[in-house]
C-alpha atoms as a printed R data frame, in Angstrom:
    type eleno elety resid chain resno       x       y       z
1   ATOM     1    CA   UNK     A     1  -8.214   6.053 -17.809
2   ATOM     2    CA   UNK     A     2  -5.736   8.924 -17.649
3   ATOM     3    CA   UNK     A     3  -2.156   9.076 -18.911
4   ATOM     4    CA   UNK     A     4   0.447  11.479 -17.542
5   ATOM     5    CA   UNK     A     5   3.578  12.447 -19.470
6   ATOM     6    CA   UNK     A     6   6.709  13.274 -17.475
7   ATOM     7    CA   UNK     A     7   9.987  14.843 -18.535
8   ATOM     8    CA   UNK     A     8  10.825  15.378 -22.181
9   ATOM     9    CA   UNK     A     9  13.723  17.816 -21.798
10  ATOM    10    CA   UNK     A    10  16.801  17.613 -24.076
11  ATOM    11    CA   UNK     A    11  18.673  15.269 -21.722
12  ATOM    12    CA   UNK     A    12  15.654  13.589 -20.176
13  ATOM    13    CA   UNK     A    13  13.521  10.576 -20.750
14  ATOM    14    CA   UNK     A    14   9.897  10.977 -21.725
15  ATOM    15    CA   UNK     A    15   7.740   8.649 -19.636
16  ATOM    16    CA   UNK     A    16   3.997   8.097 -19.950
17  ATOM    17    CA   UNK     A    17   2.156   6.610 -16.973
18  ATOM    18    CA   UNK     A    18  -1.403   5.263 -17.005
19  ATOM    19    CA   UNK     A    19  -3.755   5.391 -14.051
20  ATOM    20    CA   UNK     A    20  -4.731   1.811 -14.907
21  ATOM    21    CA   UNK     A    21  -2.379  -0.278 -12.789
22  ATOM    22    CA   UNK     A    22   0.002   2.710 -12.454
23  ATOM    23    CA   UNK     A    23   1.565   1.198 -15.570
24  ATOM    24    CA   UNK     A    24   4.434   2.849 -17.403
25  ATOM    25    CA   UNK     A    25   3.155   2.837 -20.989
26  ATOM    26    CA   UNK     A    26   6.121   4.427 -22.713
27  ATOM    27    CA   UNK     A    27   9.775   5.209 -22.025
28  ATOM    28    CA   UNK     A    28  11.499   7.213 -24.767
29  ATOM    29    CA   UNK     A    29  15.169   8.053 -24.285
30  ATOM    30    CA   UNK     A    30  16.776  11.322 -25.492
31  ATOM    31    CA   UNK     A    31  17.859   9.593 -28.729
32  ATOM    32    CA   UNK     A    32  14.242   8.746 -29.503
33  ATOM    33    CA   UNK     A    33  14.519   5.029 -28.763
34  ATOM    34    CA   UNK     A    34  11.295   3.440 -27.496
35  ATOM    35    CA   UNK     A    35  12.036   0.918 -24.764
36  ATOM    36    CA   UNK     A    36   8.709  -0.644 -23.830
37  ATOM    37    CA   UNK     A    37   6.470  -2.921 -25.865
38  ATOM    38    CA   UNK     A    38   3.343  -1.183 -27.157
39  ATOM    39    CA   UNK     A    39   0.986  -3.302 -29.259
40  ATOM    40    CA   UNK     A    40  -1.587  -0.515 -29.507
41  ATOM    41    CA   UNK     A    41  -4.123  -2.398 -27.436
42  ATOM    42    CA   UNK     A    42  -6.553  -0.432 -25.233
43  ATOM    43    CA   UNK     A    43  -6.304  -0.260 -21.466
44  ATOM    44    CA   UNK     A    44  -8.787  -2.349 -19.440
45  ATOM    45    CA   UNK     A    45 -11.954  -0.372 -18.758
46  ATOM    46    CA   UNK     A    46 -13.302  -2.392 -15.825
47  ATOM    47    CA   UNK     A    47 -11.873  -3.296 -12.437
48  ATOM    48    CA   UNK     A    48 -13.143  -6.857 -12.852
49  ATOM    49    CA   UNK     A    49 -10.370  -9.480 -13.129
50  ATOM    50    CA   UNK     A    50  -9.398 -10.455 -16.678
51  ATOM    51    CA   UNK     A    51  -6.691 -12.703 -18.138
52  ATOM    52    CA   UNK     A    52  -3.453 -10.811 -18.681
53  ATOM    53    CA   UNK     A    53  -3.514 -11.406 -22.436
54  ATOM    54    CA   UNK     A    54  -6.752  -9.402 -22.622
55  ATOM    55    CA   UNK     A    55  -4.914  -6.305 -21.384
56  ATOM    56    CA   UNK     A    56  -2.389  -4.151 -23.196
57  ATOM    57    CA   UNK     A    57   0.296  -6.881 -23.255
58  ATOM    58    CA   UNK     A    58   2.976  -4.249 -22.910
59  ATOM    59    CA   UNK     A    59   4.558  -1.530 -20.805
60  ATOM    60    CA   UNK     A    60   5.834  -1.850 -17.243
61  ATOM    61    CA   UNK     A    61   3.397  -2.950 -14.566
62  ATOM    62    CA   UNK     A    62   3.711  -5.020 -11.390
63  ATOM    63    CA   UNK     A    63   2.421  -8.432 -10.341
64  ATOM    64    CA   UNK     A    64   1.272  -9.047  -6.780
65  ATOM    65    CA   UNK     A    65   0.273 -10.939  -4.654
66  ATOM    66    CA   UNK     A    66   1.072 -13.603  -7.291
67  ATOM    67    CA   UNK     A    67   1.840 -13.918 -10.997
68  ATOM    68    CA   UNK     A    68  -0.122 -17.122 -11.496
69  ATOM    69    CA   UNK     A    69  -3.887 -17.075 -11.100
70  ATOM    70    CA   UNK     A    70  -4.598 -19.217  -8.045
71  ATOM    71    CA   UNK     A    71  -6.360 -19.408  -4.705
72  ATOM    72    CA   UNK     A    72  -5.411 -16.819  -2.117
73  ATOM    73    CA   UNK     A    73  -3.637 -18.520   0.835
74  ATOM    74    CA   UNK     A    74  -6.446 -17.304   3.091
75  ATOM    75    CA   UNK     A    75  -8.757 -19.520   1.079
76  ATOM    76    CA   UNK     A    76 -11.577 -17.013   0.637
77  ATOM    77    CA   UNK     A    77 -10.851 -15.659  -2.843
78  ATOM    78    CA   UNK     A    78  -8.993 -16.159  -6.111
79  ATOM    79    CA   UNK     A    79  -5.949 -14.153  -7.140
80  ATOM    80    CA   UNK     A    80  -6.268 -12.833 -10.685
81  ATOM    81    CA   UNK     A    81  -3.909 -13.704 -13.542
82  ATOM    82    CA   UNK     A    82  -0.696 -11.644 -13.103
83  ATOM    83    CA   UNK     A    83  -2.007 -10.281  -9.797
84  ATOM    84    CA   UNK     A    84  -4.855  -8.195  -8.469
85  ATOM    85    CA   UNK     A    85  -3.772  -4.651  -9.302
86  ATOM    86    CA   UNK     A    86  -2.520  -4.289 -12.897
87  ATOM    87    CA   UNK     A    87  -6.006  -3.984 -14.452
88  ATOM    88    CA   UNK     A    88  -7.554  -1.719 -11.809
89  ATOM    89    CA   UNK     A    89  -7.679   2.093 -11.762
90  ATOM    90    CA   UNK     A    90  -5.313   3.819  -9.340
91  ATOM    91    CA   UNK     A    91  -5.859   7.320  -7.939
92  ATOM    92    CA   UNK     A    92  -3.394  10.134  -8.637
93  ATOM    93    CA   UNK     A    93  -2.378  11.710  -5.322
94  ATOM    94    CA   UNK     A    94   0.420  13.986  -6.591
95  ATOM    95    CA   UNK     A    95   1.816  15.067  -9.961
96  ATOM    96    CA   UNK     A    96   4.280  17.578 -11.405
97  ATOM    97    CA   UNK     A    97   6.479  17.787 -14.494
98  ATOM    98    CA   UNK     A    98   8.972  15.233 -13.163
99  ATOM    99    CA   UNK     A    99   7.018  12.828 -10.961
100 ATOM   100    CA   UNK     A   100   3.654  11.345 -10.144
101 ATOM   101    CA   UNK     A   101   2.361   9.347  -7.194
102 ATOM   102    CA   UNK     A   102  -0.535   6.926  -7.546
103 ATOM   103    CA   UNK     A   103  -2.195   4.681  -4.991
104 ATOM   104    CA   UNK     A   104  -4.835   2.008  -4.789
105 ATOM   105    CA   UNK     A   105  -8.159   3.130  -3.338
106 ATOM   106    CA   UNK     A   106 -11.462   1.390  -2.830
107 ATOM   107    CA   UNK     A   107 -10.057  -2.051  -3.619
108 ATOM   108    CA   UNK     A   108 -11.202  -4.781  -1.210
109 ATOM   109    CA   UNK     A   109  -7.765  -6.277  -0.631
110 ATOM   110    CA   UNK     A   110  -5.448  -6.716   2.383
111 ATOM   111    CA   UNK     A   111  -2.633  -4.946   0.527
112 ATOM   112    CA   UNK     A   112  -2.623  -1.212  -0.132
113 ATOM   113    CA   UNK     A   113  -0.127   0.017  -2.701
114 ATOM   114    CA   UNK     A   114   1.476   3.365  -3.494
115 ATOM   115    CA   UNK     A   115   3.811   3.964  -6.402
116 ATOM   116    CA   UNK     A   116   5.832   7.070  -7.286
117 ATOM   117    CA   UNK     A   117   7.431   7.418 -10.729
118 ATOM   118    CA   UNK     A   118  10.185  10.036 -10.733
119 ATOM   119    CA   UNK     A   119  12.615  11.368 -13.335
120 ATOM   120    CA   UNK     A   120  15.991  13.057 -12.856
121 ATOM   121    CA   UNK     A   121  16.603  16.557 -14.188
122 ATOM   122    CA   UNK     A   122  19.802  15.866 -16.141
123 ATOM   123    CA   UNK     A   123  19.990  12.113 -16.535
124 ATOM   124    CA   UNK     A   124  18.171   9.332 -18.365
125 ATOM   125    CA   UNK     A   125  17.045   7.668 -15.145
126 ATOM   126    CA   UNK     A   126  13.574   6.735 -13.970
127 ATOM   127    CA   UNK     A   127  13.065   5.805 -10.322
128 ATOM   128    CA   UNK     A   128  10.032   3.967  -8.996
129 ATOM   129    CA   UNK     A   129   9.286   4.072  -5.275
130 ATOM   130    CA   UNK     A   130   7.009   1.364  -3.905
131 ATOM   131    CA   UNK     A   131   5.097   1.276  -0.633
132 ATOM   132    CA   UNK     A   132   3.045  -1.820   0.238
133 ATOM   133    CA   UNK     A   133   0.998  -1.914   3.447
134 ATOM   134    CA   UNK     A   134  -0.871  -4.783   5.063
135 ATOM   135    CA   UNK     A   135  -4.174  -3.216   6.114
136 ATOM   136    CA   UNK     A   136  -5.537  -6.400   7.684
137 ATOM   137    CA   UNK     A   137  -5.293  -7.602  11.284
138 ATOM   138    CA   UNK     A   138  -3.382 -10.806  10.471
139 ATOM   139    CA   UNK     A   139  -0.052 -11.443   8.685
140 ATOM   140    CA   UNK     A   140  -0.288 -11.423   4.891
141 ATOM   141    CA   UNK     A   141   1.994 -13.518   2.673
142 ATOM   142    CA   UNK     A   142   2.517 -12.608  -0.943
143 ATOM   143    CA   UNK     A   143   4.802 -12.564  -3.949
144 ATOM   144    CA   UNK     A   144   5.847  -9.367  -5.749
145 ATOM   145    CA   UNK     A   145   7.370  -9.109  -9.201
146 ATOM   146    CA   UNK     A   146   8.143  -6.115 -11.352
147 ATOM   147    CA   UNK     A   147   6.976  -6.696 -14.914
148 ATOM   148    CA   UNK     A   148   8.660  -4.442 -17.513
149 ATOM   149    CA   UNK     A   149   8.479  -5.748 -21.083
150 ATOM   150    CA   UNK     A   150  11.471  -4.280 -22.932
151 ATOM   151    CA   UNK     A   151  11.480  -4.411 -26.731
152 ATOM   152    CA   UNK     A   152  13.835  -7.094 -28.018
153 ATOM   153    CA   UNK     A   153  15.178  -5.515 -31.189
154 ATOM   154    CA   UNK     A   154  18.403  -7.435 -31.912
155 ATOM   155    CA   UNK     A   155  21.142  -9.531 -30.292
156 ATOM   156    CA   UNK     A   156  21.341  -8.831 -26.564
157 ATOM   157    CA   UNK     A   157  23.624  -9.527 -23.604
158 ATOM   158    CA   UNK     A   158  22.750  -9.631 -19.906
159 ATOM   159    CA   UNK     A   159  25.394  -8.587 -17.392
160 ATOM   160    CA   UNK     A   160  24.813  -9.435 -13.732
161 ATOM   161    CA   UNK     A   161  28.015  -8.539 -11.845
162 ATOM   162    CA   UNK     A   162  27.459 -10.925  -8.962
163 ATOM   163    CA   UNK     A   163  24.901 -13.430 -10.158
164 ATOM   164    CA   UNK     A   164  24.405 -16.653  -8.243
165 ATOM   165    CA   UNK     A   165  22.163 -19.667  -8.540
166 ATOM   166    CA   UNK     A   166  20.035 -20.010 -11.691
167 ATOM   167    CA   UNK     A   167  16.671 -21.766 -11.521
168 ATOM   168    CA   UNK     A   168  14.763 -22.568 -14.742
169 ATOM   169    CA   UNK     A   169  11.041 -21.778 -14.791
170 ATOM   170    CA   UNK     A   170   9.918 -22.945 -18.246
171 ATOM   171    CA   UNK     A   171  11.315 -23.436 -21.742
172 ATOM   172    CA   UNK     A   172  14.712 -24.541 -20.378
173 ATOM   173    CA   UNK     A   173  16.197 -27.757 -18.937
174 ATOM   174    CA   UNK     A   174  14.974 -28.397 -15.413
175 ATOM   175    CA   UNK     A   175  18.322 -28.201 -13.659
176 ATOM   176    CA   UNK     A   176  19.834 -25.627 -11.326
177 ATOM   177    CA   UNK     A   177  22.891 -23.785 -12.625
178 ATOM   178    CA   UNK     A   178  25.257 -20.981 -11.625
179 ATOM   179    CA   UNK     A   179  25.221 -17.668 -13.473
180 ATOM   180    CA   UNK     A   180  25.799 -17.328 -16.376
181 ATOM   181    CA   UNK     A   181  25.557 -21.023 -17.208
182 ATOM   182    CA   UNK     A   182  22.612 -23.387 -17.258
183 ATOM   183    CA   UNK     A   183  22.891 -26.942 -18.565
184 ATOM   184    CA   UNK     A   184  26.277 -26.101 -20.054
185 ATOM   185    CA   UNK     A   185  25.051 -23.053 -21.992
186 ATOM   186    CA   UNK     A   186  25.824 -19.374 -21.538
187 ATOM   187    CA   UNK     A   187  22.364 -17.889 -20.969
188 ATOM   188    CA   UNK     A   188  23.677 -14.338 -20.640
189 ATOM   189    CA   UNK     A   189  23.752 -14.074 -24.438
190 ATOM   190    CA   UNK     A   190  20.371 -13.648 -26.115
191 ATOM   191    CA   UNK     A   191  20.686 -13.806 -29.917
192 ATOM   192    CA   UNK     A   192  17.822 -12.408 -31.970
193 ATOM   193    CA   UNK     A   193  15.303 -15.049 -32.921
194 ATOM   194    CA   UNK     A   194  12.238 -15.190 -35.172
195 ATOM   195    CA   UNK     A   195  10.463 -17.645 -32.899
196 ATOM   196    CA   UNK     A   196   8.086 -18.833 -31.770
197 ATOM   197    CA   UNK     A   197   9.988 -19.281 -28.509
198 ATOM   198    CA   UNK     A   198   9.422 -18.416 -24.879
199 ATOM   199    CA   UNK     A   199  11.546 -19.211 -21.842
200 ATOM   200    CA   UNK     A   200  12.085 -17.971 -18.322
201 ATOM   201    CA   UNK     A   201  14.628 -18.418 -15.572
202 ATOM   202    CA   UNK     A   202  15.372 -16.896 -12.167
203 ATOM   203    CA   UNK     A   203  18.821 -15.832 -11.007
204 ATOM   204    CA   UNK     A   204  20.035 -14.712  -7.592
205 ATOM   205    CA   UNK     A   205  21.410 -11.193  -7.942
206 ATOM   206    CA   UNK     A   206  22.810  -8.336  -5.896
207 ATOM   207    CA   UNK     A   207  20.417  -5.744  -7.304
208 ATOM   208    CA   UNK     A   208  22.082  -4.738 -10.581
209 ATOM   209    CA   UNK     A   209  21.600  -5.981 -14.152
210 ATOM   210    CA   UNK     A   210  22.520  -4.430 -17.501
211 ATOM   211    CA   UNK     A   211  20.758  -5.344 -20.740
212 ATOM   212    CA   UNK     A   212  22.778  -4.334 -23.820
213 ATOM   213    CA   UNK     A   213  21.784  -4.584 -27.472
214 ATOM   214    CA   UNK     A   214  24.066  -4.855 -30.502
215 ATOM   215    CA   UNK     A   215  22.583  -1.561 -31.741
216 ATOM   216    CA   UNK     A   216  24.324   0.234 -28.854
217 ATOM   217    CA   UNK     A   217  21.255   0.804 -26.697
218 ATOM   218    CA   UNK     A   218  21.489  -0.442 -23.109
219 ATOM   219    CA   UNK     A   219  19.787  -0.116 -19.751
220 ATOM   220    CA   UNK     A   220  20.789  -0.841 -16.172
221 ATOM   221    CA   UNK     A   221  18.157  -1.893 -13.646
222 ATOM   222    CA   UNK     A   222  18.958  -1.468  -9.946
223 ATOM   223    CA   UNK     A   223  17.267  -2.123  -6.625
224 ATOM   224    CA   UNK     A   224  17.845  -0.199  -3.421
225 ATOM   225    CA   UNK     A   225  17.297  -3.107  -1.007
226 ATOM   226    CA   UNK     A   226  17.283  -6.898  -0.814
227 ATOM   227    CA   UNK     A   227  13.476  -7.025  -0.779
228 ATOM   228    CA   UNK     A   228  13.686  -8.718  -4.173
229 ATOM   229    CA   UNK     A   229  16.651 -11.135  -4.007
230 ATOM   230    CA   UNK     A   230  15.771 -12.794  -7.314
231 ATOM   231    CA   UNK     A   231  15.640 -11.554 -10.899
232 ATOM   232    CA   UNK     A   232  13.223 -13.264 -13.249
233 ATOM   233    CA   UNK     A   233  14.232 -13.120 -16.915
234 ATOM   234    CA   UNK     A   234  11.447 -13.952 -19.358
235 ATOM   235    CA   UNK     A   235  12.200 -13.955 -23.097
236 ATOM   236    CA   UNK     A   236   9.433 -14.039 -25.695
237 ATOM   237    CA   UNK     A   237   9.850 -14.305 -29.464
238 ATOM   238    CA   UNK     A   238   6.423 -14.234 -31.116
239 ATOM   239    CA   UNK     A   239   5.202 -17.042 -28.837
240 ATOM   240    CA   UNK     A   240   2.814 -15.391 -26.355
241 ATOM   241    CA   UNK     A   241  -0.108 -15.335 -26.290
242 ATOM   242    CA   UNK     A   242  -0.528 -18.532 -28.286
243 ATOM   243    CA   UNK     A   243  -3.727 -17.362 -30.008
244 ATOM   244    CA   UNK     A   244  -2.265 -14.011 -31.148
245 ATOM   245    CA   UNK     A   245   1.548 -13.916 -30.943
246 ATOM   246    CA   UNK     A   246   3.689 -11.213 -32.450
247 ATOM   247    CA   UNK     A   247   5.836  -9.176 -30.065
248 ATOM   248    CA   UNK     A   248   9.449  -9.810 -29.130
249 ATOM   249    CA   UNK     A   249  10.425  -8.747 -25.625
250 ATOM   250    CA   UNK     A   250  12.752  -9.356 -22.697
251 ATOM   251    CA   UNK     A   251  11.250  -8.934 -19.223
252 ATOM   252    CA   UNK     A   252  13.564  -8.162 -16.291
253 ATOM   253    CA   UNK     A   253  11.461  -9.002 -13.251
254 ATOM   254    CA   UNK     A   254  12.896  -8.079  -9.848
255 ATOM   255    CA   UNK     A   255  11.021 -10.425  -7.539
256 ATOM   256    CA   UNK     A   256  10.694 -11.678  -3.994
257 ATOM   257    CA   UNK     A   257  10.674 -15.348  -5.020
258 ATOM   258    CA   UNK     A   258  12.009 -17.710  -7.717
259 ATOM   259    CA   UNK     A   259   8.456 -18.767  -8.530
260 ATOM   260    CA   UNK     A   260   5.506 -17.382 -10.487
261 ATOM   261    CA   UNK     A   261   3.110 -19.118  -8.094
262 ATOM   262    CA   UNK     A   262   2.411 -17.836  -4.593
263 ATOM   263    CA   UNK     A   263   1.587 -21.394  -3.533
264 ATOM   264    CA   UNK     A   264   5.071 -22.526  -4.594
265 ATOM   265    CA   UNK     A   265   6.640 -19.511  -2.891
266 ATOM   266    CA   UNK     A   266   4.861 -20.461   0.324
267 ATOM   267    CA   UNK     A   267   6.024 -24.057  -0.013
268 ATOM   268    CA   UNK     A   268   9.656 -23.024  -0.562
269 ATOM   269    CA   UNK     A   269   9.625 -20.402   2.204
270 ATOM   270    CA   UNK     A   270  10.247 -17.513  -0.210
271 ATOM   271    CA   UNK     A   271   6.927 -15.679   0.191
272 ATOM   272    CA   UNK     A   272   7.212 -12.171   1.623
273 ATOM   273    CA   UNK     A   273   5.353 -11.577   4.899
274 ATOM   274    CA   UNK     A   274   3.899  -8.334   6.234
275 ATOM   275    CA   UNK     A   275   2.534  -8.235   9.768
276 ATOM   276    CA   UNK     A   276  -0.693  -6.330  10.516
277 ATOM   277    CA   UNK     A   277  -0.302  -2.618   9.672
278 ATOM   278    CA   UNK     A   278   3.300  -3.223   8.613
279 ATOM   279    CA   UNK     A   279   4.591  -1.677   5.413
280 ATOM   280    CA   UNK     A   280   7.594  -2.236   3.169
281 ATOM   281    CA   UNK     A   281   9.297   0.466   1.093
282 ATOM   282    CA   UNK     A   282  11.853   0.125  -1.700
283 ATOM   283    CA   UNK     A   283  13.059   1.778  -4.901
284 ATOM   284    CA   UNK     A   284  13.751   0.453  -8.386
285 ATOM   285    CA   UNK     A   285  15.761   2.552 -10.829
286 ATOM   286    CA   UNK     A   286  16.369   2.139 -14.542
287 ATOM   287    CA   UNK     A   287  19.129   4.060 -16.322
288 ATOM   288    CA   UNK     A   288  19.066   4.184 -20.116
289 ATOM   289    CA   UNK     A   289  22.301   4.591 -22.087
C-alpha cells in the first residue's frame, strides 16, 4: 500500500490518497480542519473480498457495481460488500504535486476504472475525475455510488438548491417525500446526537449540495453531469458497525440509483448500462469553506 500527499500550500487543501481502492484517506483544509473519518485502522492487505467493516471504515472511496453484497446480474459471480474495487490495489499511472491518476489493473472484472484526484492552486477544491469502461463484449449493468464519510462534529444543515423526491432507505418512515420534508419532518437539519442511530435516504438533486456545521465549517459537493441523478445521505451516530461502533459521520453519496442493491436498481430501471467497449466520464468536485 502506498499513500500520496497532494497540495499543502498556504491556501490549499492537503489530501492523502491510498493506492488501495484509490481512497482519499485525509482531507485537511487550510484552517487545519480534518474532514474525513479516520479510525486508525489499517488498509486491507489482500485483494480478496472482505466485509466493508473489516476495512478502514473511513475516508472517501467508491462503491460499484453495487453497494450491497449480492449476485452479479450475469449470474456467474458474487459482488463483494460495498463493491468490488475499494479493497483492491490500484496502480499509479501519473503523479505530481497537485494530482494523481490511478487505475485498476489485473482485476478479472468487466469494468475497468480510472480515477484522477486533482487540487487547485489557489482554492480549497478537490476534483475527482472518473472513467469507467466496459471491457466485455456484452452490455454491463451496474450501480455506482461515491462514498465519502465526513466527520459529523456538531449540528449540521444540508442545502440542496433544487432537491426533488425523497426516498427513505432505512432508519426512516417508509414513505416518499419532497425535499426537504419526509413524513412531516425537515430532514435537512441534522442535530448532533450521541446515538446509537443510523439512517439513510435518497434525494433527487441537480448536482449541488452544501453541508454546513454550526462551527462554521462547510463543504459544497458538485457533479459535472447527470450521470448520478440521486444523492444518498447516510447518517451514522455510533451505530455502525454493530459489534464495534464509535464514529459519527455524514456520507454524501452521489449515485446512479436510489438503491443500495444492484438487483433493486435493475428492477426499478435505474441501473446504469455501458455497451461493449463503451466508457463513461464525469467529475465530482468538493469545495471546503
